Structures are given as C-alpha cells and as structure tokens.
XYZ file of C-alpha atoms in Angstrom:
725
model
C 68.381 136.562 88.836
C 68.649 139.190 91.471
C 71.515 141.691 91.013
C 73.363 142.879 94.090
C 75.975 145.764 93.826
C 78.730 146.234 96.333
C 77.055 144.659 99.276
C 77.845 145.667 102.801
C 79.228 142.890 104.927
C 76.416 143.299 107.301
C 74.041 142.192 104.390
C 75.913 139.006 103.757
C 73.927 136.661 106.019
C 70.647 137.629 104.320
C 72.113 137.718 100.866
C 73.692 134.262 101.112
C 70.652 132.590 102.513
C 69.588 129.547 100.665
C 66.025 128.542 99.740
C 64.412 127.466 102.943
C 64.092 123.765 103.811
C 61.400 123.428 106.330
C 61.734 119.775 107.131
C 60.457 120.322 110.650
C 56.908 120.719 109.214
C 57.470 117.127 107.588
C 58.346 115.439 110.843
C 55.208 113.934 111.651
C 54.450 112.601 108.117
C 58.031 111.228 107.893
C 57.768 109.632 111.320
C 54.582 107.876 110.416
C 55.985 106.358 107.270
C 59.179 105.321 108.975
C 57.220 103.652 111.845
C 55.081 101.634 109.604
C 57.907 100.462 107.544
C 59.675 99.472 110.736
C 56.844 97.405 111.940
C 55.239 96.031 108.660
C 58.162 95.699 106.361
C 57.635 94.910 102.712
C 53.754 95.398 103.022
C 54.078 98.996 103.988
C 56.667 99.840 101.435
C 54.551 98.448 98.635
C 51.524 100.379 99.943
C 53.419 103.664 100.093
C 54.886 102.979 96.475
C 51.293 102.771 95.371
C 50.240 105.952 97.194
C 53.231 108.153 96.501
C 54.694 106.846 93.165
C 51.404 105.678 91.692
C 52.760 102.205 90.990
C 51.449 98.883 92.073
C 54.287 96.350 92.914
C 54.099 92.600 93.478
C 57.644 92.557 94.723
C 60.506 95.048 95.535
C 63.591 93.341 94.180
C 64.820 93.814 90.726
C 65.131 90.544 88.989
C 67.971 89.096 86.878
C 65.676 89.283 83.830
C 65.063 92.902 84.444
C 68.817 93.520 84.657
C 69.328 91.784 81.413
C 66.534 93.623 79.687
C 67.934 96.965 80.891
C 71.424 96.266 79.551
C 70.002 95.684 76.108
C 67.936 98.953 76.196
C 71.060 101.174 77.006
C 72.283 102.784 73.848
C 75.732 101.763 72.922
C 77.076 105.476 73.085
C 75.629 105.852 76.628
C 77.216 102.645 77.735
C 80.647 103.898 76.486
C 80.118 107.115 78.325
C 79.137 105.372 81.636
C 82.131 103.079 81.332
C 84.504 105.968 80.751
C 83.085 107.875 83.735
C 83.257 104.715 85.790
C 86.870 104.175 84.946
C 87.693 107.630 86.036
C 85.731 107.673 89.174
C 87.522 104.324 90.029
C 91.011 105.629 89.307
C 90.382 108.711 91.539
C 88.988 106.919 94.407
C 91.317 104.018 94.405
C 94.161 106.526 94.763
C 92.615 107.366 98.249
C 93.367 103.951 99.815
C 94.504 104.162 103.353
C 97.862 103.005 104.347
C 98.206 102.722 108.142
C 101.621 103.434 109.680
C 102.829 102.107 113.211
C 103.913 104.932 115.397
C 105.913 104.475 118.467
C 104.735 107.318 120.668
C 107.232 106.525 123.424
C 109.448 103.317 123.770
C 107.318 100.352 124.125
C 104.005 102.103 123.071
C 103.074 101.285 119.427
C 99.857 102.708 117.904
C 98.363 102.281 114.557
C 95.275 102.422 112.395
C 93.614 99.757 110.113
C 90.993 100.724 107.464
C 87.991 98.393 107.532
C 85.070 98.643 105.076
C 81.506 99.359 106.325
C 80.056 95.855 105.671
C 76.608 96.931 104.509
C 75.795 100.188 102.816
C 72.608 101.540 101.263
C 72.468 103.886 98.278
C 69.499 105.962 97.560
C 69.099 107.220 93.928
C 66.178 109.647 93.403
C 63.715 109.183 90.477
C 62.382 112.689 90.097
C 62.553 114.458 86.785
C 65.745 112.828 85.650
C 67.471 109.536 86.064
C 70.647 110.031 88.046
C 72.667 106.986 86.927
C 75.811 109.041 87.389
C 74.977 109.190 91.143
C 74.950 105.375 91.151
C 78.606 105.434 89.794
C 79.522 108.010 92.443
C 78.344 105.999 95.327
C 78.787 102.392 94.306
C 82.281 102.671 92.946
C 84.029 103.856 96.150
C 81.926 101.317 98.000
C 83.249 98.528 95.816
C 86.794 99.854 96.121
C 86.438 100.116 99.915
C 85.434 96.371 99.983
C 81.829 96.700 101.337
C 80.350 93.254 101.359
C 76.852 94.379 100.701
C 75.881 97.325 98.497
C 72.155 97.905 98.421
C 70.506 100.350 96.055
C 66.881 101.808 96.381
C 65.271 103.896 93.681
C 61.746 104.721 92.724
C 60.263 102.874 89.699
C 58.124 104.491 87.018
C 54.437 104.049 86.818
C 54.926 100.823 84.754
C 57.097 99.459 87.744
C 60.336 99.735 85.777
C 63.574 101.390 86.718
C 65.446 103.474 84.179
C 67.798 101.008 82.241
C 70.873 103.350 82.569
C 70.468 103.155 86.511
C 70.493 99.185 86.383
C 73.395 99.217 83.929
C 75.440 101.662 85.994
C 74.697 99.752 89.180
C 75.789 96.360 87.628
C 78.963 97.944 86.297
C 79.753 99.570 89.737
C 79.255 96.365 91.813
C 75.874 96.885 93.498
C 74.673 93.592 94.970
C 70.911 94.159 95.436
C 68.529 96.640 93.747
C 64.970 97.386 95.047
C 62.043 99.333 93.615
C 61.411 101.815 96.361
C 61.650 105.626 96.673
C 61.132 108.399 99.163
C 60.865 107.971 102.925
C 59.852 104.346 102.617
C 63.146 103.468 100.920
C 65.117 105.112 103.629
C 63.024 103.278 106.245
C 63.629 100.029 104.478
C 67.298 100.291 104.462
C 67.561 101.734 107.986
C 65.382 99.050 109.606
C 65.406 96.059 107.059
C 62.377 94.369 105.706
C 61.706 90.914 104.485
C 63.210 91.885 101.176
C 65.622 94.815 101.822
C 68.596 94.232 104.084
C 69.293 96.484 106.990
C 72.337 98.524 106.204
C 74.842 100.268 108.392
C 75.045 103.564 106.427
C 72.889 105.299 104.021
C 74.145 107.441 101.115
C 72.499 109.687 98.469
C 70.618 112.779 97.652
C 66.832 113.296 97.659
C 64.037 115.763 98.096
C 62.992 117.341 101.498
C 61.215 114.269 102.666
C 64.145 112.040 101.894
C 66.397 114.590 103.713
C 64.048 114.522 106.673
C 63.999 110.728 106.766
C 67.730 110.337 106.594
C 67.959 112.930 109.548
C 65.487 111.003 111.613
C 66.975 107.574 111.124
C 70.456 108.868 111.735
C 69.476 109.831 115.393
C 69.649 106.263 116.598
C 69.309 103.579 113.892
C 71.932 104.086 110.954
C 74.692 106.425 109.854
C 74.275 108.815 106.913
C 76.597 110.455 104.470
C 76.022 114.001 105.369
C 73.115 116.617 105.744
C 71.780 117.351 102.353
C 69.908 120.158 100.842
C 69.204 121.656 97.311
C 72.067 121.678 94.869
C 74.042 124.862 94.237
C 76.941 126.405 92.302
C 79.047 129.652 92.710
C 81.043 131.128 89.911
C 83.877 133.256 91.046
C 85.016 135.378 88.083
C 86.889 138.406 87.067
C 87.028 140.500 83.880
C 88.818 137.747 82.020
C 86.020 135.264 82.259
C 83.962 134.261 79.229
C 80.312 135.344 79.849
C 78.987 132.582 77.589
C 80.728 129.879 79.777
C 79.758 131.475 83.024
C 76.065 131.593 81.961
C 76.069 128.013 80.966
C 77.730 127.021 84.261
C 75.054 128.809 86.124
C 72.167 127.281 84.127
C 73.705 123.723 84.370
C 73.041 123.839 88.104
C 69.756 125.797 87.913
C 68.140 122.964 85.761
C 68.733 120.566 88.609
C 65.523 121.478 90.485
C 63.394 124.473 91.283
C 65.053 124.859 94.667
C 68.583 124.870 93.330
C 70.786 128.063 93.628
C 73.261 129.548 91.143
C 75.534 132.484 92.198
C 77.883 134.734 90.435
C 80.435 136.643 92.488
C 82.585 138.985 90.298
C 84.828 142.027 90.471
C 83.739 143.024 87.054
C 80.363 144.969 86.446
C 80.762 144.517 82.593
C 80.966 140.649 83.154
C 77.885 140.707 85.386
C 75.877 142.526 82.760
C 77.016 140.229 79.909
C 76.267 137.113 82.035
C 72.766 138.390 82.826
C 71.975 138.696 79.121
C 73.619 135.268 78.343
C 71.564 133.444 81.067
C 68.290 134.772 79.444
C 69.452 133.938 75.951
C 70.562 130.354 76.783
C 67.631 129.781 79.161
C 65.266 129.815 76.209
C 67.124 127.038 74.569
C 66.873 124.694 77.519
C 64.445 121.718 77.472
C 64.054 122.149 81.069
C 63.702 125.888 81.049
C 60.725 126.041 83.269
C 62.624 124.311 86.099
C 65.742 126.583 85.518
C 63.668 129.706 85.501
C 62.196 128.920 88.839
C 65.639 128.151 90.138
C 66.992 131.446 88.970
C 64.500 133.214 91.124
C 66.595 131.967 94.080
C 69.768 132.986 92.337
C 72.002 136.081 92.451
C 74.652 138.164 90.582
C 76.833 139.811 93.045
C 79.363 142.535 92.245
C 82.127 143.107 94.894
C 84.907 145.689 95.043
C 88.031 143.363 94.851
C 89.173 139.756 94.851
C 89.909 139.934 98.684
C 86.076 140.600 99.199
C 85.146 137.841 96.649
C 87.221 135.326 98.314
C 85.918 136.262 101.820
C 82.319 136.072 100.476
C 82.822 132.730 98.807
C 84.355 131.206 102.112
C 81.267 132.570 103.972
C 78.831 131.044 101.443
C 80.803 127.686 101.458
C 79.225 126.426 97.966
C 78.745 122.955 97.035
C 80.289 123.599 93.621
C 82.700 126.389 93.028
C 83.915 127.517 89.647
C 87.012 129.706 89.443
C 87.320 131.662 86.292
C 89.847 134.261 86.940
C 93.177 135.287 85.339
C 95.004 133.704 88.373
C 92.710 130.991 89.265
C 95.367 128.664 90.719
C 96.465 131.411 93.203
C 92.909 132.187 94.250
C 92.206 128.531 94.700
C 94.786 128.320 97.377
C 92.663 130.830 99.280
C 89.461 128.744 99.280
C 88.945 126.887 102.568
C 85.053 126.238 102.511
C 83.813 124.529 99.355
C 82.616 120.980 98.260
C 84.372 120.701 94.898
C 86.462 123.266 93.063
C 86.658 123.743 89.265
C 89.558 125.667 87.969
C 89.470 127.683 84.780
C 87.062 128.233 81.905
C 87.517 124.676 80.590
C 86.442 122.912 83.830
C 82.609 122.988 83.825
C 80.738 121.786 86.918
C 79.263 119.107 84.608
C 82.658 117.468 84.260
C 82.589 116.759 88.058
C 79.001 115.694 87.866
C 79.730 112.894 85.320
C 83.249 111.993 84.139
C 86.376 113.770 85.483
C 86.619 111.190 88.362
C 85.879 113.381 91.399
C 82.710 112.640 93.415
C 79.705 114.693 92.854
C 77.939 113.882 96.190
C 78.784 117.052 98.119
C 77.777 118.995 101.174
C 75.134 121.632 100.395
C 73.536 124.394 102.402
C 76.739 125.669 103.826
C 77.812 122.310 105.303
C 81.040 122.558 103.262
C 82.407 124.348 106.340
C 82.289 121.221 108.303
C 81.866 118.367 105.691
C 83.758 117.013 102.860
C 82.180 115.240 99.828
C 81.855 111.490 99.552
C 85.115 109.818 99.110
C 86.649 106.372 99.840
C 86.854 107.361 103.470
C 83.136 107.632 103.649
C 82.828 103.846 103.192
C 85.475 102.621 105.626
C 86.057 102.740 109.459
C 89.413 103.218 110.898
C 90.068 100.959 113.921
C 92.976 102.070 116.112
C 95.286 99.570 117.773
C 97.903 99.871 120.460
C 100.475 97.493 121.666
C 102.137 98.209 124.975
C 105.127 96.469 126.344
C 106.583 96.286 129.793
C 108.834 99.235 129.156
C 105.971 101.130 127.591
C 103.421 100.686 130.480
C 106.204 101.665 132.951
C 106.698 104.879 131.135
C 103.126 105.999 130.718
C 101.623 104.219 133.679
C 102.288 107.056 136.246
C 100.709 109.566 133.951
C 97.717 107.270 133.695
C 97.242 106.948 137.440
C 97.572 110.698 138.006
C 95.053 111.538 135.225
C 92.561 108.894 136.400
C 92.841 110.066 139.950
C 92.120 113.676 138.995
C 89.090 112.549 136.986
C 88.001 110.502 139.969
C 87.913 107.295 138.087
C 89.359 104.848 140.536
C 89.055 101.774 138.361
C 91.018 103.559 135.556
C 93.685 104.285 138.276
C 94.478 100.578 138.790
C 97.024 100.699 136.124
C 98.936 97.399 135.160
C 102.288 98.960 135.418
C 102.442 98.606 139.306
C 101.931 94.759 138.928
C 104.458 94.628 136.274
C 106.880 96.627 138.241
C 106.610 94.520 141.242
C 107.078 91.513 139.165
C 110.502 92.863 137.799
C 111.676 93.653 141.285
C 111.103 90.065 142.440
C 112.840 88.586 139.173
C 115.105 85.708 139.974
C 118.465 85.608 138.451
C 117.943 82.611 135.986
C 115.548 79.903 135.401
C 116.814 76.383 136.222
C 118.348 74.856 133.071
C 115.989 71.880 133.403
C 113.022 74.327 133.388
C 114.487 76.032 130.193
C 115.127 72.678 128.418
C 112.226 71.036 126.444
C 110.894 68.163 128.332
C 111.376 65.736 125.473
C 115.141 66.808 125.337
C 115.498 66.248 129.006
C 114.158 62.673 128.617
C 115.985 61.995 125.524
C 118.599 59.114 125.576
C 121.259 60.153 123.125
C 122.655 58.080 120.393
C 125.959 56.370 121.511
C 128.714 54.763 119.366
C 131.805 53.045 120.457
C 133.875 56.132 119.825
C 131.854 57.861 122.587
C 132.265 55.157 125.004
C 135.815 53.990 124.480
C 138.489 55.726 126.651
C 141.429 53.175 126.300
C 144.502 53.610 124.019
C 143.945 54.720 120.638
C 142.104 52.179 118.634
C 142.405 51.808 114.825
C 139.345 49.733 114.340
C 135.947 49.821 116.033
C 134.063 46.554 115.465
C 130.594 47.983 115.871
C 131.148 50.685 113.191
C 130.915 48.364 110.354
C 133.443 50.375 108.462
C 135.192 49.794 105.200
C 138.060 47.482 105.863
C 140.498 48.980 103.427
C 142.843 51.549 104.973
C 142.137 54.514 102.939
C 142.470 58.136 104.417
C 138.711 58.379 104.822
C 137.496 54.914 105.668
C 137.019 55.517 109.373
C 134.209 57.584 110.961
C 135.648 60.804 112.539
C 135.836 61.381 116.202
C 132.153 62.363 117.067
C 133.308 64.604 119.965
C 136.284 66.299 118.043
C 138.489 65.793 121.217
C 141.806 66.654 119.525
C 140.588 69.888 117.949
C 138.747 71.038 121.108
C 141.971 70.586 123.151
C 143.751 72.850 120.688
C 141.062 75.437 120.595
C 140.665 75.572 124.375
C 144.122 77.435 125.219
C 143.660 79.856 122.322
C 140.233 80.852 123.464
C 141.134 80.611 127.147
C 138.294 78.174 128.049
C 138.122 74.530 128.962
C 137.374 71.775 126.274
C 134.217 70.947 128.213
C 132.988 74.513 127.330
C 133.160 73.965 123.585
C 130.699 72.788 121.023
C 131.708 72.349 117.401
C 129.202 72.366 114.688
C 128.733 72.306 110.976
C 129.004 76.065 110.694
C 127.589 78.326 113.443
C 124.232 77.657 111.836
C 124.090 74.267 113.356
C 124.641 75.769 116.768
C 121.852 78.357 116.094
C 119.383 75.580 115.236
C 120.459 73.472 118.304
C 119.492 76.221 120.783
C 115.876 76.184 119.201
C 115.787 72.530 119.237
C 117.022 72.236 122.737
C 115.096 74.931 124.565
C 112.126 76.241 122.565
C 108.773 74.451 122.358
C 107.199 74.876 118.838
C 104.119 76.870 118.914
C 104.534 77.876 122.491
C 107.857 79.471 123.225
C 109.340 82.576 121.747
C 112.756 84.314 121.191
C 113.723 88.103 121.112
C 116.319 89.539 118.899
C 117.674 92.917 117.773
C 116.773 93.989 114.320
C 118.403 94.305 111.765
C 120.772 91.321 112.539
C 121.906 87.968 111.072
C 119.024 86.400 109.183
C 119.469 82.820 110.234
C 118.169 83.584 113.735
C 114.734 84.214 112.166
C 114.978 81.399 109.763
C 115.631 78.810 112.309
C 112.758 80.223 114.382
C 110.423 79.742 111.546
C 111.776 76.302 110.827
C 111.105 75.203 114.454
C 107.790 77.015 114.631
C 108.956 79.458 117.284
C 107.738 83.073 117.431
C 110.471 85.457 116.603
C 110.137 88.964 118.103
C 112.146 91.929 116.775
C 113.372 94.974 118.729
C 114.536 97.670 116.496
C 117.921 99.272 116.994
C 118.099 103.027 117.304
C 119.537 105.416 114.812
C 123.030 104.648 115.969
C 122.336 100.867 115.746
C 122.389 100.321 119.373
C 119.762 98.882 121.771
C 118.853 99.144 125.518
C 118.325 96.251 127.722
C 114.995 97.754 128.984
C 113.549 97.641 125.453
C 114.769 94.357 124.811
C 113.476 92.972 128.107
C 110.223 94.597 127.564
C 109.569 92.458 124.507
C 109.985 89.244 126.698
C 107.427 87.278 128.603
C 107.289 83.970 130.531
C 107.683 81.956 127.348
C 110.689 83.779 126.017
C 113.572 81.239 126.077
C 116.355 83.070 124.169
C 117.659 86.456 123.378
C 119.933 86.877 120.310
C 122.703 89.519 120.311
C 125.185 89.711 117.389
C 128.212 91.918 118.219
C 129.807 93.160 116.153
C 126.462 93.056 114.486
C 125.772 91.673 111.044
C 124.860 93.680 108.904
C 125.675 97.017 110.762
C 129.165 96.212 111.604
C 129.259 98.067 114.980
C 129.707 96.593 118.349
C 126.802 96.750 120.651
C 126.940 98.656 123.880
C 128.643 96.384 126.445
C 126.988 97.832 129.440
C 123.496 97.169 127.898
C 124.606 93.628 126.983
C 125.626 93.039 130.681
C 122.325 94.262 131.970
C 120.474 91.945 129.632
C 122.571 89.023 130.908
C 122.042 89.878 134.496
C 118.281 90.434 134.167
C 117.105 87.854 131.876
C 115.827 84.618 133.141
C 116.413 82.666 129.968
C 119.447 82.229 127.756
C 121.292 85.014 125.967
C 123.219 84.118 122.827
C 125.982 86.515 121.793
C 127.236 85.981 118.274
C 130.810 87.080 117.982
C 131.559 85.953 114.323
C 133.417 89.263 113.792
C 135.018 89.616 117.291
C 138.383 89.200 115.829
C 138.183 92.567 114.195
C 136.980 94.388 117.343
C 138.973 95.939 120.249
C 136.034 94.973 122.532
C 136.819 92.005 124.837
C 135.045 88.765 124.134
C 132.395 87.589 126.311
C 134.187 84.217 126.604
C 135.808 85.639 129.582
C 132.433 85.896 131.278
C 131.125 82.212 130.856
C 131.556 81.482 134.535
C 129.924 84.795 135.511
C 126.897 84.260 133.501
C 125.529 80.588 133.449
C 122.823 81.726 130.921
C 125.411 82.811 128.435
C 126.081 81.224 125.103
C 128.870 82.618 122.731
C 129.111 81.843 119.048
C 132.374 82.225 117.095
C 133.479 80.795 113.728
C 136.319 79.742 111.592
C 134.847 81.522 108.621
C 135.925 85.134 109.015
C 139.363 85.993 110.538
C 140.500 82.296 110.274
C 139.830 82.228 106.431
C 138.174 78.938 106.517
C 134.707 79.614 105.428
C 134.662 76.587 103.006
C 135.169 74.037 105.885
C 131.995 74.969 107.619
C 133.237 74.825 111.263
C 131.345 76.959 113.778
C 132.115 77.151 117.643
C 129.729 77.610 120.473
C 130.950 78.162 124.028
C 128.832 77.787 127.163
C 128.593 76.101 130.489
C 129.302 72.366 130.560
C 125.701 71.689 131.234
C 124.533 73.574 128.016
C 127.286 71.930 125.952
C 126.145 68.534 127.166
C 122.696 69.209 125.982
C 123.931 70.220 122.545
C 126.228 67.086 122.314
C 123.154 64.952 123.406
C 121.050 66.068 120.454
C 123.531 66.781 117.635
C 123.988 64.234 114.870
C 126.653 61.638 115.756
C 129.230 62.703 113.266
C 128.345 66.288 112.612
C 131.858 67.573 111.871
C 133.659 65.477 109.190
C 137.176 64.300 109.257
C 138.331 66.644 106.441
C 137.151 69.598 108.296
C 138.585 68.521 111.555
C 142.104 68.041 109.914
C 142.018 71.319 108.188
C 140.961 73.038 111.461
C 143.798 71.215 113.374
C 146.220 72.510 110.800
C 144.992 76.032 111.207
C 145.293 75.779 115.051
C 148.884 74.862 114.735
C 149.609 78.034 112.670
C 147.071 80.407 114.408
C 149.776 83.121 114.633
C 148.962 83.769 110.906
C 145.398 84.833 111.905
C 146.681 87.790 113.906
C 148.794 88.822 110.846
C 145.711 88.562 108.591
C 143.493 90.441 110.912
C 146.039 93.318 111.265
C 146.345 93.491 107.419
C 142.522 93.576 106.978
C 142.154 96.370 109.599
C 144.852 98.423 107.672
C 143.141 97.911 104.516
C 139.775 98.716 106.032
C 141.272 102.036 107.459
C 142.691 102.848 104.034
C 139.524 102.152 102.178
C 137.544 104.391 104.598
C 140.054 107.212 104.032
C 139.456 106.848 100.256
C 135.666 106.751 100.565
C 135.593 109.951 102.749
C 137.056 111.794 99.695
C 134.238 110.678 97.303
C 131.521 113.299 96.521
C 128.866 110.758 96.980
C 129.895 109.743 100.501
C 127.980 111.665 103.226
C 128.871 109.465 106.230
C 130.960 106.573 107.369
C 129.238 104.485 110.080
C 131.432 103.037 112.974
C 132.455 99.622 112.488
C 134.149 96.831 114.434
C 133.875 94.216 111.668
C 136.030 93.535 108.372
C 133.626 95.826 106.382
C 131.948 99.256 106.890
C 128.770 101.120 105.903
C 128.698 104.469 104.080
C 125.940 106.756 103.264
C-alpha cells in the first residue's frame, strides 16, 4: 500500500483516482456479442458460453431437478446463515415501503403518487472466483417485496455446466422465478433483448467485470434500464488514534480480496495508527487464502495521513467511497458530516462484511465516485412512482390563468387552450334549477302509488273501512293508522310556520334521507355531494342505493365554501347534503355559503337541522318558497325528547312532498308514534323550557372544562354538545 503524508489539496484528484476502467476499448467486442444475441437468441448465448466460459450447454434454463439437487448439496450451517441474512435483508427493505399521501396544492387540485413494481427485472450474478450468493439475496429480496411479477436471474455455470448450489438455494429462498446459465455480455444481452428461453426484462441489476459493465452501459442507452454505473469494489476506513489497527487492517483486506482491481483506503489523523495498520496488513495478508488477489489489489490502495478530522471528512466526501468505515472516538458525530458514501459502518464492531452479508442493508452500492449522485440498491430501485392529479372545477379556475400565461410565453398554443375557459363559460350560463321532472328518476315519475281507502276517503270520520280487512274487535290498536298523518301535520304546521302540504313525516329522519335517494338518484349513474365529516347515514344510504358519494372536507374551522362544494358536482349530481348545526362538529355552517349553494346548484339541497333548536341561527324553513330546490330535515329526537318514537320531519315544496308520499310505505308512521307526537305538540311549550335548561347546562359544563389542565381548546358549538381539545 502506498503511504501519503499530509497531501496538499491540489494533489487530491490524482491521489484519489481509482484503477482505470477502459470500457471504451471493449465497445466493439461488446457490441458484436450484443448484436448476435439480439438477432440469434439462445443459439448465440450457448455459443458464447462455450467460447468464454468453456462449457457446452444443451439448454440455458435451470431445471427443477437441478434446484432440488442444489438444495441437498448446501450444508445445513450455510442454509441457516443464508436464512438469517435473508430475514434481516427482508426486514430492512420491507420498512422502506412507500406510502403515498394526497396533497391539495390549491383548493380543487389534488396530487399524489402511487408506487408500482417494475414488472420484469433481471439479476446478474457473476461467477468469477467466488460464488456471490449474498448478491442474490441483496437483489431478489427487495424485488420480491416490491412485487415484481417476473424475477429473472442469469449467472455463469462452471465447466461442468452447473451453478453453485448456494446461488440456487438463495435464489429459491428469495423468490426468483427463472434462472439461466449465462454469464458475461451474452447474459446482459439475453435479458435486455429476450431470447427463446430468457424473457426480456425492463431493468437489469447486478455487478460484474468490465465487460459486463460495458454491456450494461450499452443496453441502457435505448433498450433497458440498469441499476447504476458500476466499477471495482472499494472501501475507505476513516480512523483516529483510538482505532484498533488489527480491525482496520482486517477491514482493508476484506475489500482487497474481492478482486485485483479493488481498492482499499485508510484516511487517518494518527501517524502511529498508520504505521501499525501497515504492519498488520502485511501480517494478515500472509494468512489469506486469496492472498495473491489481495496483494495485487493493495497495489491500488493507499494509507493517507491528514492533519485533522476536518480535512479527513473533506477528503472522504471528495472520494465518495462505496463502503465507509468510521472508527473514531466520536464516530456518530463524524458520520453526520458525511454526504457522499454508499454505505457507512460505525464503530470498530461494524465490519464491512456485516453489510456484505447479514446486517440487512444492501451491498449493491455505487462505486467509482458515483456515490456523489447515486444511492445503493433499495426497495425504490424496483418500483416506479406514478403521479396522479385530480382537478375540480374550482381548481382549474384557480390555476387555469397561470397555465395559459405560461403556455403562451413558451409559445405552445395547444397547451394554452386550457379547459378552465370552457368551464367558466358554463358556470355563467347556469340555469337556476333543473325541472323537478328532470331531477326525478323516470321510474318514479311513472309510478302509480299504492292507494288505500284512507287516502281516498274525504267524508265524515269513519270508524270502519271495509277494504282494510281489519280485526273487528274494538281494541286501541286494531285499526290501521292515518297514512298521511293529517292531524299531526295540522298541529306541526303552525309551530313550524309552514303549511301542512310542506310536511312529510317519516320513521325517523333516516326514512326521509333514504327517500331522497330513491326518488331522485339513479343507481350506478348519479352522485351526491356532502361535507365531511358529517352525519354518517348520508353515506350509508348512498351505498345502499348504489349512488356515488363525494366528500368535500371542511376546513380547520369546520366550515365550507360554496365554490369548493360546487366544484365537486357535475351533470349527474342530484343532491347536496348540509348538516347545520353539523353532526359531529356541533357548529352552525356559514349561512352565506349555504345561501350561495342553494342559489347556484341546479339540483336539490338537503339541509339537516336536527340540532337547530339549540342554535340562534334562523331555520331555513322560512326560505322554502324562496328556494324550490330546498329540503329541510328536522326531528322529534333531540330537543323534543322523543328519540324512542322514531319520528322525523322533512319540509319541502308541495311537489317534492308529493313525490315522497308517492313512494313511501303506506303506513310508515304507526298509530302509537302519532299519538305520542300529538300529545307532545299540545305541550310544545315544555320544549322551550328543556332547550333553555340544556343550553344553561352546556355553558356551565364548558366553563368547568376550561379549568381542566388537559383542556386546550373549546370549539364553537350550536348543538346540545361541544368538542374540546
């Protein structure tokens, strides 16, 4: 190893130069092989295997019998080691799974990414002087985790036509689909172009000699992607006076024995350590089985003494080593200063061989200084990230002008024809409301409703209806109830300041919610828009009726804008749901925005006022004549204290109410419910007293909560409950 003492910065470029890779001189040879493989397929690969690997093959594919034989030939202790390594590699790479997040760049413009596996990948495993079964694990394991459908492996056989059993065992363990006996340039060509046996892949991974490197570079120009530019393996040890020279020397030699063109570097602030390492390298070298290879590699290697750690860090970042081992007193602090390296090993007990085999990190790393621009193989290497964008009417209106200006200045006139102008013009021409007949489902328009004698009879009160076939005995419940709930509606009307023909009564408000879907939304065709979060039954009924349910998120103050809500609509949007005061947030929605929605939307707007008795905001019942597309829900459950009787109220134009009455079940509100509701209407004054009491208790409870140490914030409420943070 060459010793360099306190080098001047001007010398760094020459000092840090790697063993030269003159792949340009190989170009013609590599091109010839690639061209033949591309045109002749298996025949060319088999011929080149005979010429270069000195083996005569009848077929390229590894058989099931060969796989079974290999598994038997791998020693049990090696199997255990391979399994441990694969488990750790799997754990490390599985933790890298991508989770895309939807981002709203501006209102109405949502962007996100989705990770998709590369469908077909090719792995090249060199034969050379040692079987690199560890590289099989490093490449195939993340490919399997990513979900690559086809994992193809090529590796050169020995002169007997066999592949090392550990390679085959590791391949099977890591999920390789197909294995072929092919090495060198011909293997790269087979995976890049496809042959009769070898499938064409979309990306090639794996190390190799200068011929393999040149072949990967050539096919990457227009035929297939590759993992990264590759060169001889290398290591740098960054050490101070606290480092153990025995460990440092072992780390340097573990890299040197990879190949004759490998490089090992020591950068240290301690002259004493440098001298001790130099001695240890020579002592340990004599004990290596591959000492001849390591010795030649050491001729390319250096021991560098620098003045201080600042210089050592700067030199290291300039070198950008494939492997960097930091053996200093404060190795964690120094590691934070490293910006260019493939893989970093911290402390004296983290040898480079741990990363090569079993710690879990990947050992397929950028060499030759490419760590300045590339990272090592990871799960990301086997996936593509597809971007998506969804733009609503509001979104295109916001960004449309910018698109037009930018396109015009780039002189791209087709790009300038932004869709926002067309949409804008449509909005200006929007009619007030679609005709109710157009909004109603065709089958509902044509429906002949069920009719009973009670519906048709208008004379004096009758005690018996002959068509009802009722029980003849005069018990309290032997007669069917009034299907139109006339008495109850007449009592409700003056309290709510509406006409009886504006009222629909149902089995809870949930019946009315379901009816608007059944009346107006064609399954599988139409959609509704609602704020979110809100009452869950809107979505449940949508799903029951096979109607698309579109959510528009409330802002941080639990409010909405009409523009955002309308931007989510299209020609098939029949309903918009607004709950105010909102369930579950408790606050009243902005009335101005609700008015804008009612005025601009061509379909029906449902305003659920289940909690309106607790709010100072005026009810939208007063606006029924103003907005023919308005439906208001209220209930007997909350302020009226009658949740158990299941009675909900819907208020709308007589035309809409008539549609509800047409399709409801004939006796949807039972007699007992009607009687209890009538009794409540006669003492509705009690409701005002209950509401007043509940509001007083709400205020008192809020005051108590504010005093609690755990209470950070009380959110505004117009309901009989409140939220606290």
